[in-house]
PDB file of C-alpha atoms in Angstrom:
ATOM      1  CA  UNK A  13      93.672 -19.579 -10.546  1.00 37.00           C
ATOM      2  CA  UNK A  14      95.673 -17.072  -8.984  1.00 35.00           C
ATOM      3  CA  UNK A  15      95.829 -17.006  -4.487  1.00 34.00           C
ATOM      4  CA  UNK A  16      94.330 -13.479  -5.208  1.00 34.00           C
ATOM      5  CA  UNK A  17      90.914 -14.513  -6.724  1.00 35.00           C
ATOM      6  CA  UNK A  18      90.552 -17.885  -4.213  1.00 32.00           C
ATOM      7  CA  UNK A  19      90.823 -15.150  -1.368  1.00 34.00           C
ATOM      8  CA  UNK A  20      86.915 -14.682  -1.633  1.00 35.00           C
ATOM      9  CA  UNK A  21      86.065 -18.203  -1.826  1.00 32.00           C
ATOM     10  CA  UNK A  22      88.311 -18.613   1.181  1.00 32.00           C
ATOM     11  CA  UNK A  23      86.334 -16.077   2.673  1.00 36.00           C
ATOM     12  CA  UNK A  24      83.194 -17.949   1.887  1.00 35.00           C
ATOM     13  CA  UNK A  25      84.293 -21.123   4.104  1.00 30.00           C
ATOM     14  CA  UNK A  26      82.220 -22.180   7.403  1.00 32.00           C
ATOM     15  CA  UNK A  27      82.930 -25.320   9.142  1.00 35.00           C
ATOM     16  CA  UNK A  28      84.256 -26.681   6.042  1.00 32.00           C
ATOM     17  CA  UNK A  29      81.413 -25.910   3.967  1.00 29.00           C
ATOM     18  CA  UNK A  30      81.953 -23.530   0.878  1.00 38.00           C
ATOM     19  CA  UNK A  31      79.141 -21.000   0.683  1.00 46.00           C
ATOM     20  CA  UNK A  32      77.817 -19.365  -2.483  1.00 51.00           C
ATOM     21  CA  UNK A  33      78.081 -15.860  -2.858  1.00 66.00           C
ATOM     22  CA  UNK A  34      75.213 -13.536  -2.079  1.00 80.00           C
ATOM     23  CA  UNK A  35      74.617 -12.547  -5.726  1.00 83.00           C
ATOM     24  CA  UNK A  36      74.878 -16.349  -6.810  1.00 83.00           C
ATOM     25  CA  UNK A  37      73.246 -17.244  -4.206  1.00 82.00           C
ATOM     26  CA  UNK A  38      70.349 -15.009  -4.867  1.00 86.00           C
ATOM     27  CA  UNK A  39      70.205 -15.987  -8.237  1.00 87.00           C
ATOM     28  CA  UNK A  40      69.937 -19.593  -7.541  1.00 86.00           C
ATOM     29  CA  UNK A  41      66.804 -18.527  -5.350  1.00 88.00           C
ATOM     30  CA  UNK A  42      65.194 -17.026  -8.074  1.00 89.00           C
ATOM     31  CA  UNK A  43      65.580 -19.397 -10.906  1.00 89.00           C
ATOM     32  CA  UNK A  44      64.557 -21.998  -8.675  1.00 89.00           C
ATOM     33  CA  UNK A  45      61.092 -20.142  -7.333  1.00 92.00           C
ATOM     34  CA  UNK A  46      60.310 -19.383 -10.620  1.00 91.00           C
ATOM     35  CA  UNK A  47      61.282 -22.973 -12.036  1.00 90.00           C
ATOM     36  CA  UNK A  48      58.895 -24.256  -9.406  1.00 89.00           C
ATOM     37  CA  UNK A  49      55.652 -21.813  -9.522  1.00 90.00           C
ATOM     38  CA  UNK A  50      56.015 -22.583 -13.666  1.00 90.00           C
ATOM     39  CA  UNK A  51      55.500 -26.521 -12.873  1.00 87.00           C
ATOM     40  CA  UNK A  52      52.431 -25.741 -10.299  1.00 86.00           C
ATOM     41  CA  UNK A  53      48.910 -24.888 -12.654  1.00 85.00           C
ATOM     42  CA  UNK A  54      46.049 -23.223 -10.921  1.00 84.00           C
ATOM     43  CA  UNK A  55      44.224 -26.330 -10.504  1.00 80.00           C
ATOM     44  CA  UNK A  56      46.751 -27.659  -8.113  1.00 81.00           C
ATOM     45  CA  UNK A  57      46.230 -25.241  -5.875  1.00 79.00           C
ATOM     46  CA  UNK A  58      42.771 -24.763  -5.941  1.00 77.00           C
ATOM     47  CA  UNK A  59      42.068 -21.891  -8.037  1.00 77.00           C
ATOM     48  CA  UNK A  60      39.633 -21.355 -10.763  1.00 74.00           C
ATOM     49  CA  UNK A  61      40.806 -20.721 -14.628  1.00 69.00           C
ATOM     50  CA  UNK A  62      39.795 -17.920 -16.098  1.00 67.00           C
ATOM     51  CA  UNK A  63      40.209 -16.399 -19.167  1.00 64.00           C
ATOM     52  CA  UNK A  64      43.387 -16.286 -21.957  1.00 71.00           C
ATOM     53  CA  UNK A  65      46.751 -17.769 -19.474  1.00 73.00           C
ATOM     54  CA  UNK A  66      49.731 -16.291 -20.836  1.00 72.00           C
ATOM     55  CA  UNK A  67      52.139 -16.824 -17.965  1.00 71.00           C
ATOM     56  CA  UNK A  68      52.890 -21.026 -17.650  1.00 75.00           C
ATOM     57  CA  UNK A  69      51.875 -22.597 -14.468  1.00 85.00           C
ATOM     58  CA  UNK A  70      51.340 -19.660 -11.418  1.00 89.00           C
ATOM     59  CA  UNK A  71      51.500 -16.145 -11.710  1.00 88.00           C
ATOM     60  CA  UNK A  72      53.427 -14.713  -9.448  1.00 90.00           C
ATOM     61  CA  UNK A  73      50.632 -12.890  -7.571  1.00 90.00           C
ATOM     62  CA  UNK A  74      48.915 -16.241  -7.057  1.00 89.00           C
ATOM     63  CA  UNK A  75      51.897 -17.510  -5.466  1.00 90.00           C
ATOM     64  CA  UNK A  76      51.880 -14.210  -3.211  1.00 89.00           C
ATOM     65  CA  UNK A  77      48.438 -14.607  -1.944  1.00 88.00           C
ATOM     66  CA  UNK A  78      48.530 -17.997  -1.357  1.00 88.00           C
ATOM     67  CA  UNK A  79      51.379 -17.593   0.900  1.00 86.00           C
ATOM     68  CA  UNK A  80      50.671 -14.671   2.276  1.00 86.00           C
ATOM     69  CA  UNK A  81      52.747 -11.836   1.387  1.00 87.00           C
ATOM     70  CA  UNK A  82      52.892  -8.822  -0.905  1.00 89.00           C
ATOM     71  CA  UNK A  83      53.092  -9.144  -4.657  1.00 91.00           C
ATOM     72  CA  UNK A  84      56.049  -6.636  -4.996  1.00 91.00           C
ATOM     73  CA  UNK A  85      58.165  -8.130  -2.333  1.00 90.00           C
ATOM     74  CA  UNK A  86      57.825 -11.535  -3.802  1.00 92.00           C
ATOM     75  CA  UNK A  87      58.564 -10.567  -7.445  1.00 92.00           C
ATOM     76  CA  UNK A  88      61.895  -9.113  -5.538  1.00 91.00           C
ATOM     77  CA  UNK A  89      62.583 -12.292  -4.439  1.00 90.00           C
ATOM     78  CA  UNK A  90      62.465 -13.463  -8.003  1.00 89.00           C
ATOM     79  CA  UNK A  91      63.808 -11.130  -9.522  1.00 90.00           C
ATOM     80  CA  UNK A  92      67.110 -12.125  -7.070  1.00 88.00           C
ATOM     81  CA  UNK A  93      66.769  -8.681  -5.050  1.00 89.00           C
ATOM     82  CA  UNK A  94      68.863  -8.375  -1.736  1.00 86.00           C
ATOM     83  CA  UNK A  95      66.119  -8.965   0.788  1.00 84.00           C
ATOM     84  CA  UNK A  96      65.715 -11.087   3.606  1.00 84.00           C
ATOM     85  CA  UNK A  97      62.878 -13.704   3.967  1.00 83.00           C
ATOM     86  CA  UNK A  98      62.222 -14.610   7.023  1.00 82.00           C
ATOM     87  CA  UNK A  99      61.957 -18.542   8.074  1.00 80.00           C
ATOM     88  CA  UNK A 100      58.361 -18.170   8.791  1.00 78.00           C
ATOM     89  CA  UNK A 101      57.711 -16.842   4.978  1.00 85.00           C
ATOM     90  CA  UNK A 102      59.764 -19.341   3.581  1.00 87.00           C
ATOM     91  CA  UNK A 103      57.749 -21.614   5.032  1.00 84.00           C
ATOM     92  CA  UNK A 104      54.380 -20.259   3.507  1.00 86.00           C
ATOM     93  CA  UNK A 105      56.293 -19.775   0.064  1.00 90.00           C
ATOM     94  CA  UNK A 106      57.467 -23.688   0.228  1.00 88.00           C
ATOM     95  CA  UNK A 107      54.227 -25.034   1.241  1.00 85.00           C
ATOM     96  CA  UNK A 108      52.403 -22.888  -1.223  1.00 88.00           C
ATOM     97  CA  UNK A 109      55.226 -24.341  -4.186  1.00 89.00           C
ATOM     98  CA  UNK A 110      54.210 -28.105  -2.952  1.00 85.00           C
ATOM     99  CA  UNK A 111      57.781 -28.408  -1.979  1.00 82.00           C
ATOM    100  CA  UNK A 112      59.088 -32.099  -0.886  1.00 76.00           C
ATOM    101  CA  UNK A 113      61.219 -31.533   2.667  1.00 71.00           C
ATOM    102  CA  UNK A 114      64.646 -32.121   0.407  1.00 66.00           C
ATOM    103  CA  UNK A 115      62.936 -29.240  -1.727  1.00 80.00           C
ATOM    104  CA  UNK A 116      62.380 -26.996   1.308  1.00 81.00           C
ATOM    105  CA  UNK A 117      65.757 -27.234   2.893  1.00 78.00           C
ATOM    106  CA  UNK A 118      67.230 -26.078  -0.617  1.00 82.00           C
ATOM    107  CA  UNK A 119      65.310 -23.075  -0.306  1.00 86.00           C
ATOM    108  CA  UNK A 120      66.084 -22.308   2.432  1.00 85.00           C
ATOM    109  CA  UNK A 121      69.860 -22.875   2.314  1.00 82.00           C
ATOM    110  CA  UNK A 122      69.623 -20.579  -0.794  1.00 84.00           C
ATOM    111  CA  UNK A 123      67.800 -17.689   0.995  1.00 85.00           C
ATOM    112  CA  UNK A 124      71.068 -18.185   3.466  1.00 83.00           C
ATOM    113  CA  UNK A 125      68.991 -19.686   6.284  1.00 79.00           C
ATOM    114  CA  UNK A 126      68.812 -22.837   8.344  1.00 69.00           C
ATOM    115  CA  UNK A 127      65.909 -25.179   7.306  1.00 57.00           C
ATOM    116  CA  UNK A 128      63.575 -24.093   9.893  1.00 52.00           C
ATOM    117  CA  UNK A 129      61.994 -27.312  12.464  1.00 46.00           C
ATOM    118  CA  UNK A 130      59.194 -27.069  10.804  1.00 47.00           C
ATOM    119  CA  UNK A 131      60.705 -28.008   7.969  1.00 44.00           C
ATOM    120  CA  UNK A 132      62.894 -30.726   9.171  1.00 43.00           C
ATOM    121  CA  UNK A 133      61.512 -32.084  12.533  1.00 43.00           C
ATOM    122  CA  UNK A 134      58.162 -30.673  13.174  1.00 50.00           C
ATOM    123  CA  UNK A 135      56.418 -32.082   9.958  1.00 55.00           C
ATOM    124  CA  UNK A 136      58.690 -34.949   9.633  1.00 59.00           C
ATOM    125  CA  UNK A 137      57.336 -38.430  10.604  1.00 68.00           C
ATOM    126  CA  UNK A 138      59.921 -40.443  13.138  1.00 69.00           C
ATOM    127  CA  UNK A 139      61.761 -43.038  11.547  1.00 70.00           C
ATOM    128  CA  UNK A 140      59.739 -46.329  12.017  1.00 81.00           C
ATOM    129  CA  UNK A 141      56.771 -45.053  12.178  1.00 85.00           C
ATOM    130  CA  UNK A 142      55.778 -46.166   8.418  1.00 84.00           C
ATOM    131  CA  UNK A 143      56.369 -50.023   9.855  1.00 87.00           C
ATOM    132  CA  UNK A 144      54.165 -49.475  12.754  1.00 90.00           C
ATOM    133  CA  UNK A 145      51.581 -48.289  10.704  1.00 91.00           C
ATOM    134  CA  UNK A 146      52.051 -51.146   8.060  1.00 90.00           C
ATOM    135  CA  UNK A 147      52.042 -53.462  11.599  1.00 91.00           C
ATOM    136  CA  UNK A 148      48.760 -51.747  12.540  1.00 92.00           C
ATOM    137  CA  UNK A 149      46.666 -52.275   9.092  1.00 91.00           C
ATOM    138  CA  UNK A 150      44.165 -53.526   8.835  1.00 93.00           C
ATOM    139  CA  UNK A 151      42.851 -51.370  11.378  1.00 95.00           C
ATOM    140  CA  UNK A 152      43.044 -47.297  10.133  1.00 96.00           C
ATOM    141  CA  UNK A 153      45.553 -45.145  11.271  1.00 96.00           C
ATOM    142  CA  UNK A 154      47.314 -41.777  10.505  1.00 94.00           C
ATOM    143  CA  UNK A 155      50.584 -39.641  11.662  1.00 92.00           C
ATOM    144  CA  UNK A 156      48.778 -35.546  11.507  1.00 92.00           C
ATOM    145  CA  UNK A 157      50.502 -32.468  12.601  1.00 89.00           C
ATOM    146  CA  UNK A 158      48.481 -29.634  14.739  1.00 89.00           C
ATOM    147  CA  UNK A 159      47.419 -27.907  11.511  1.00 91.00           C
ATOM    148  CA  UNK A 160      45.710 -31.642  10.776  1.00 93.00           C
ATOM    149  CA  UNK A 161      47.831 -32.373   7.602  1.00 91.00           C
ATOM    150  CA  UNK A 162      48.210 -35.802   7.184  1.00 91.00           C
ATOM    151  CA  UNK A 163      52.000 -36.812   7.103  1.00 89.00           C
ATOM    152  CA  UNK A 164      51.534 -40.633   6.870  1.00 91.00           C
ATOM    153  CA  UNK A 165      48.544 -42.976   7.131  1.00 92.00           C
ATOM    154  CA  UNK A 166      48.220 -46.810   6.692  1.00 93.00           C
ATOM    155  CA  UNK A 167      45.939 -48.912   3.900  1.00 93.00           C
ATOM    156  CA  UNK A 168      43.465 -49.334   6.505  1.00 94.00           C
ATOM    157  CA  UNK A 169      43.111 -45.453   6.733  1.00 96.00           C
ATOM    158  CA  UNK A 170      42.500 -45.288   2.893  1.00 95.00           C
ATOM    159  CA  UNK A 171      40.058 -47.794   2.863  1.00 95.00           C
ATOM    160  CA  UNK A 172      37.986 -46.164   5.524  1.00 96.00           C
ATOM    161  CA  UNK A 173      37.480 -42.435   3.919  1.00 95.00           C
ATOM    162  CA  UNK A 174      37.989 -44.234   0.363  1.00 91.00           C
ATOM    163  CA  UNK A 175      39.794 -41.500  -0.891  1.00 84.00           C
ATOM    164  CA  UNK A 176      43.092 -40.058   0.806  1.00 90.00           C
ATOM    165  CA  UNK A 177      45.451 -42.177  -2.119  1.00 90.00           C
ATOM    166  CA  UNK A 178      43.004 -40.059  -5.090  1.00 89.00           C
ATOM    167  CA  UNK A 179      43.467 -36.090  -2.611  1.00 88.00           C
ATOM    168  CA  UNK A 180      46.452 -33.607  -4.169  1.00 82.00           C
ATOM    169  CA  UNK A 181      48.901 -33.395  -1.524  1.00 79.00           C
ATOM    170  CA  UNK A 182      48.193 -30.104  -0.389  1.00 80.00           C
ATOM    171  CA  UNK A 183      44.252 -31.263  -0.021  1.00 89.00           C
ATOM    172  CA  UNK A 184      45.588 -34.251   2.925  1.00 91.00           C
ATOM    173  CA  UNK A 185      44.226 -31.887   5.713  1.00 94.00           C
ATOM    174  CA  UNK A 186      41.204 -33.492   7.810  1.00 96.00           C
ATOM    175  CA  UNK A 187      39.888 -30.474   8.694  1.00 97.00           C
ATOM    176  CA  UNK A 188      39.866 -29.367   4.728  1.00 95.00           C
ATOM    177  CA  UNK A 189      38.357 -32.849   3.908  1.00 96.00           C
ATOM    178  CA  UNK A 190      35.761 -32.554   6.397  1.00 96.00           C
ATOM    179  CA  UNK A 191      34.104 -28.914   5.774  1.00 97.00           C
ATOM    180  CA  UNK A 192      34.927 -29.240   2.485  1.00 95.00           C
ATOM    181  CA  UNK A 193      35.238 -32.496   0.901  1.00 93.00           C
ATOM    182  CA  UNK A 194      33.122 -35.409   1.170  1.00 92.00           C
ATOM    183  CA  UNK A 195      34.273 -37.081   4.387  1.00 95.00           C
ATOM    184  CA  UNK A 196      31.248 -36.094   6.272  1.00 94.00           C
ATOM    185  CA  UNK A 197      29.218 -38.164   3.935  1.00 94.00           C
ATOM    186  CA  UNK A 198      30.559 -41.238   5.885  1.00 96.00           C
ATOM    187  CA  UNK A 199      30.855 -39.687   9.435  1.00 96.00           C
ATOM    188  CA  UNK A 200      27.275 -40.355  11.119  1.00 96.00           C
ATOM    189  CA  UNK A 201      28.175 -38.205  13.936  1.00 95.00           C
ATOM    190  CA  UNK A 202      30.124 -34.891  12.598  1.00 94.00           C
ATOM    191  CA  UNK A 203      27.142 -32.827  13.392  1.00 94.00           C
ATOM    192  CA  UNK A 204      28.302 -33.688  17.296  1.00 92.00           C
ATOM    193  CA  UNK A 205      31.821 -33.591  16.509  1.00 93.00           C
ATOM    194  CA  UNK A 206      32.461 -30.977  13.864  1.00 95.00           C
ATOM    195  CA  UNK A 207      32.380 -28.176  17.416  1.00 95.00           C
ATOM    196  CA  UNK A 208      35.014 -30.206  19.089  1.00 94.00           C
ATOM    197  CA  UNK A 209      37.159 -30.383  15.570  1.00 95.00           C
ATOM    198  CA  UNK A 210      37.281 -26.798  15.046  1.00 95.00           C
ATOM    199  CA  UNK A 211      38.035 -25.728  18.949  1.00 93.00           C
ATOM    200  CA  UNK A 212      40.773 -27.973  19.029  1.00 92.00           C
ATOM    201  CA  UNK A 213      42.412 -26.227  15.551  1.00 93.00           C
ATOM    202  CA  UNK A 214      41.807 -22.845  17.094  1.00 91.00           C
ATOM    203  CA  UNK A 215      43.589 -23.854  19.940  1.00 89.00           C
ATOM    204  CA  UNK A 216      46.721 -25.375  18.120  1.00 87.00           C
ATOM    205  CA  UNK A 217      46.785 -22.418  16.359  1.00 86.00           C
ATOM    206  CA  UNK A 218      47.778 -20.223  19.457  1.00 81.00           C
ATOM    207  CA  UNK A 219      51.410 -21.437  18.561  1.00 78.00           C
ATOM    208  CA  UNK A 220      51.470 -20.499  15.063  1.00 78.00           C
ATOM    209  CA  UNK A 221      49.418 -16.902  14.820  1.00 76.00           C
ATOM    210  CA  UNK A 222      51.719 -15.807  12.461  1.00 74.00           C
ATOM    211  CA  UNK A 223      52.513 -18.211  10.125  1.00 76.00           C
ATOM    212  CA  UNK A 224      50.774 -17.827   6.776  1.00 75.00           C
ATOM    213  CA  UNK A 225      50.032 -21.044   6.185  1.00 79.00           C
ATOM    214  CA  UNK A 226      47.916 -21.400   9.395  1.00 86.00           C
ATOM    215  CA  UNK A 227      45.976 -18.266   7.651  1.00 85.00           C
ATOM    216  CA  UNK A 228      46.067 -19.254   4.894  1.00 86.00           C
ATOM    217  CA  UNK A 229      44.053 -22.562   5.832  1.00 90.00           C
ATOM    218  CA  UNK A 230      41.487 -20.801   8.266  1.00 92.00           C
ATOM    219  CA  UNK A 231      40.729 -17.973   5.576  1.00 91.00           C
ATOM    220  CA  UNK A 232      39.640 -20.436   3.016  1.00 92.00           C
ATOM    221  CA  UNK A 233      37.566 -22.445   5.281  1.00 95.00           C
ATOM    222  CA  UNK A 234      35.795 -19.548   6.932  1.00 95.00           C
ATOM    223  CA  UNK A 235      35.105 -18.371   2.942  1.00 94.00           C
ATOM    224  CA  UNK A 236      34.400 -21.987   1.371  1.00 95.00           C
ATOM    225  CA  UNK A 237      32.338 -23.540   4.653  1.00 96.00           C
ATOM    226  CA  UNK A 238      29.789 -21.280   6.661  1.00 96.00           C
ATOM    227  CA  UNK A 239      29.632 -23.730   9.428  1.00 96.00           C
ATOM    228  CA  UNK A 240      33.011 -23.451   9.741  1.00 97.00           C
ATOM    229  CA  UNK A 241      32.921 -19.694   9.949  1.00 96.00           C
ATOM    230  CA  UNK A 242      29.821 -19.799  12.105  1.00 96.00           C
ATOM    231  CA  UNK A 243      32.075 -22.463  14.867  1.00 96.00           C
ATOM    232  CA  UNK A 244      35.028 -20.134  14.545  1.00 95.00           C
ATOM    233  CA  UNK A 245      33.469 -17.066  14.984  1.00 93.00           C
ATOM    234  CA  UNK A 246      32.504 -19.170  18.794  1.00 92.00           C
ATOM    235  CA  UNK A 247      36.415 -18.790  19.705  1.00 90.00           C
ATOM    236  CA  UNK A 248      36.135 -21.992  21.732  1.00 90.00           C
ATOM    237  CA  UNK A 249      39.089 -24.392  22.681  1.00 86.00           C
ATOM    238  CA  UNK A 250      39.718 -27.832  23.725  1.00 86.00           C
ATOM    239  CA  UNK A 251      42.101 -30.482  23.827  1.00 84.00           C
ATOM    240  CA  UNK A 252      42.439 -33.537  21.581  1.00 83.00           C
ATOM    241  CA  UNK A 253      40.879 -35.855  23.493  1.00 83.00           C
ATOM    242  CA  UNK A 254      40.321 -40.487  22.799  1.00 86.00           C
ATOM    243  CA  UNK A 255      36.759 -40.568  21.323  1.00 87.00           C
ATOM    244  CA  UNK A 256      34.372 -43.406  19.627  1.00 93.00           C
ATOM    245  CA  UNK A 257      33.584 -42.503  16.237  1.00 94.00           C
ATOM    246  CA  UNK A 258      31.545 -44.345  13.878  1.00 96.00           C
ATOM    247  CA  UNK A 259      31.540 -44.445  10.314  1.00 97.00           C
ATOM    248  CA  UNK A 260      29.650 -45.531   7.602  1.00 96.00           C
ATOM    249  CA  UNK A 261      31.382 -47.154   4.522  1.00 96.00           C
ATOM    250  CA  UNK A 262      29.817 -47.738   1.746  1.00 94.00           C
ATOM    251  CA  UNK A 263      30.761 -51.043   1.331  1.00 93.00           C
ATOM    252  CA  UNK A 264      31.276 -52.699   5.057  1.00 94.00           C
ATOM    253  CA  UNK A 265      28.528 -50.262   6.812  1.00 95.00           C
ATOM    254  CA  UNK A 266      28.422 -49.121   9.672  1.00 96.00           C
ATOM    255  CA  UNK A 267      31.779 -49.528  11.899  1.00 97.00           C
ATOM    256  CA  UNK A 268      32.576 -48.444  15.046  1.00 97.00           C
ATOM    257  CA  UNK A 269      36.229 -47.552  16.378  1.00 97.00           C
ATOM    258  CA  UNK A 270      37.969 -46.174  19.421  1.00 96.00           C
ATOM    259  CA  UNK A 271      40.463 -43.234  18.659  1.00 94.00           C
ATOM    260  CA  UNK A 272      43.936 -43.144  20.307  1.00 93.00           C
ATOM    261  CA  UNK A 273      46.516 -40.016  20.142  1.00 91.00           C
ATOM    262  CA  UNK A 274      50.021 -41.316  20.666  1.00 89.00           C
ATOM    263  CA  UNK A 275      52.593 -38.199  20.576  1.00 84.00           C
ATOM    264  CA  UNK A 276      55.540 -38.681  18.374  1.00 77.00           C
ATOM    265  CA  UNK A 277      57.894 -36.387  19.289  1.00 69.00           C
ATOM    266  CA  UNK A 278      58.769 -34.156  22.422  1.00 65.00           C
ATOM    267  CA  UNK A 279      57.157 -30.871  20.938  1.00 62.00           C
ATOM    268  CA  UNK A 280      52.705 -31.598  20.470  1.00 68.00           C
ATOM    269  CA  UNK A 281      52.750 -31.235  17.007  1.00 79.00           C
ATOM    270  CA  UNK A 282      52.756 -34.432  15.005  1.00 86.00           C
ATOM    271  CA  UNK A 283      50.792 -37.210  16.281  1.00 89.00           C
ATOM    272  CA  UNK A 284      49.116 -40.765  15.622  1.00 93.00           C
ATOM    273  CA  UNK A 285      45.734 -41.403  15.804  1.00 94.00           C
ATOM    274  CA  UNK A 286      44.472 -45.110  15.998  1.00 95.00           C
ATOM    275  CA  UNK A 287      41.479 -46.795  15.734  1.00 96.00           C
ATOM    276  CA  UNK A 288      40.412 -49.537  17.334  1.00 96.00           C
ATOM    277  CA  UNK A 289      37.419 -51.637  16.443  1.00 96.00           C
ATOM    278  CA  UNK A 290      34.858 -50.709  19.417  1.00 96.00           C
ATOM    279  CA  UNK A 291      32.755 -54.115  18.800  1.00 96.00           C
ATOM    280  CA  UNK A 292      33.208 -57.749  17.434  1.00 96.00           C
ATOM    281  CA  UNK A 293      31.315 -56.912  13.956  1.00 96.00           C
ATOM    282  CA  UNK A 294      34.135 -53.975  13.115  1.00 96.00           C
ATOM    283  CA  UNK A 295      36.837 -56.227  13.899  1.00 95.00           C
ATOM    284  CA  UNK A 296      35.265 -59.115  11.833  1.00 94.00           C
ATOM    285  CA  UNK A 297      34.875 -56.690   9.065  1.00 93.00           C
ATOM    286  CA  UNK A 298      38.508 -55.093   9.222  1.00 93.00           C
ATOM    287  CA  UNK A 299      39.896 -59.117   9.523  1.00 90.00           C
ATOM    288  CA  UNK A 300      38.659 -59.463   5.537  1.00 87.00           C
ATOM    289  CA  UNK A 301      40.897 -56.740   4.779  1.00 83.00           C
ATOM    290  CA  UNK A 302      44.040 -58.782   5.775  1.00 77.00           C
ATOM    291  CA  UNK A 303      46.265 -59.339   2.934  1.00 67.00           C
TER     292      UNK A 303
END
């Protein structure tokens, strides 16, 4: 190769770092959305079949409402147009593709941007925080960001909503699980505390108006869950606050735990909640669940 035709590539270089072109680059973006919504089926996501599927896995207005945006500006970005996502659509697009962090900072090194905090930091648990959970079982706890995804929880966790290993990834959201799964069945007490659960989420959202996922999440449980809708409509806030919760599994009965937020990192958005056994007959009954 000639000096003349590495003078581009040259060009290219940043901190020692070769960069793609912008018309690879964009075509790299494209293949890979469109390699991803293919692997994704409706089901995944939550929506219904229906009728004759010709395209495989999403269509790409599926993937556009999901996340947010318009249908004809997303089928630019697959179709490798020069446009400019911003990081806060990026985000909605990976989150809405079920993209693994490793996934999300490829995307958004080929849209040309830094991975975003919330890709890297913000929803990433601390290192060591999967042994002090492990330390912590038999007694439940769980690593949740402000949107009240569930990042990381413990055996003990599982074993006391029965399900969490069985939920889709994108379903590991407490609020989602609690207006809309079946988690109430073994909270007593989430008439009294379903209020509190919802002003604290509209409160955390005050930091993230604009993101699309954040919509995305309220506008499906204010459709799907008409208490939700009806506590929402209330605009209240409050703070996460340490409560005693019971709970009634369907095997031990009724058990009765303390709840402790620990902060994780310097910014309030990922957190670990803990819970303590309340009363001798939870702890005897968490004790049997020691390996």
């Amino acid at each position: 190769m000639s000096s003349t035709a590495l003078e581009p590539v040259a060009a290219e270089l940043a901190d020692g770092v070769a960069t793609l072109p912008d018309t690879t680059r964009r075509r790299e973006l494209a293949a890979f959305l469109r390699n991803r919504r293919e692997r994704l089926t409706p089901h995944q996501v939550g929506l219904p079949i229906t009728g004759r599927r010709r395209t495989r896995g999403l269509r790409r207005e599926e993937v556009a409402q999901l996340a947010g945006v318009g249908v004809t500006w997303y089928t630019w970005l697959e179709q490798g147009r020069d446009i400019r996502p911003s990081e806060q659509v990026l985000g909605a697009i990976a989150r809405t593709l079920q993209l693994c962090p490793y996934e999300s900072a490829h995307l958004f090194t080929l849209a040309g941007l830094p991975a975003r905090p919330s890709q890297t930091e913000d929803n990433a648990v601390p290192p060591g925080v999967a042994a002090l959970l492990d330390r912590i079982d038999p007694w439940p706890a769980l690593v949740a960001n402000a949107r009240t995804d569930i990042l990381a929880y413990n055996r003990g966790y599982n074993w006391l909503l029965g399900d969490v290993d069985d939920l889709p990834f994108e379903e590991r959201n407490t609020t989602l699980q609690c207006f809309l799964g079946r988690w109430e069945q073994r909270m007593p007490d989430w008439p009294t505390h379903k209020s509190r659960s919802v002003a604290q989420l509209r409160a955390a959202m005050a930091d993230h108006m604009t993101d699309p996922s954040w919509k995305a999440l309220i506008k499906r449980l204010r459709r799907e869950s008409a208490d939700f809708d009806a506590l929402w409509s209330q605009h209240d806030v409050t703070e996460p606050r340490n409560l005693t919760k019971r709970f009634l599994h369907p095997d031990a009965g009724l058990l009765q735990f303390h709840t402790t937020y620990l902060w994780l990192t310097p910014n309030p958005e990922i957190r670990l909640a803990s819970y303590t056994p309340a009363d001798a007959e939870t702890a005897e009954k968490l004790a049997a669940l020691r390996p």
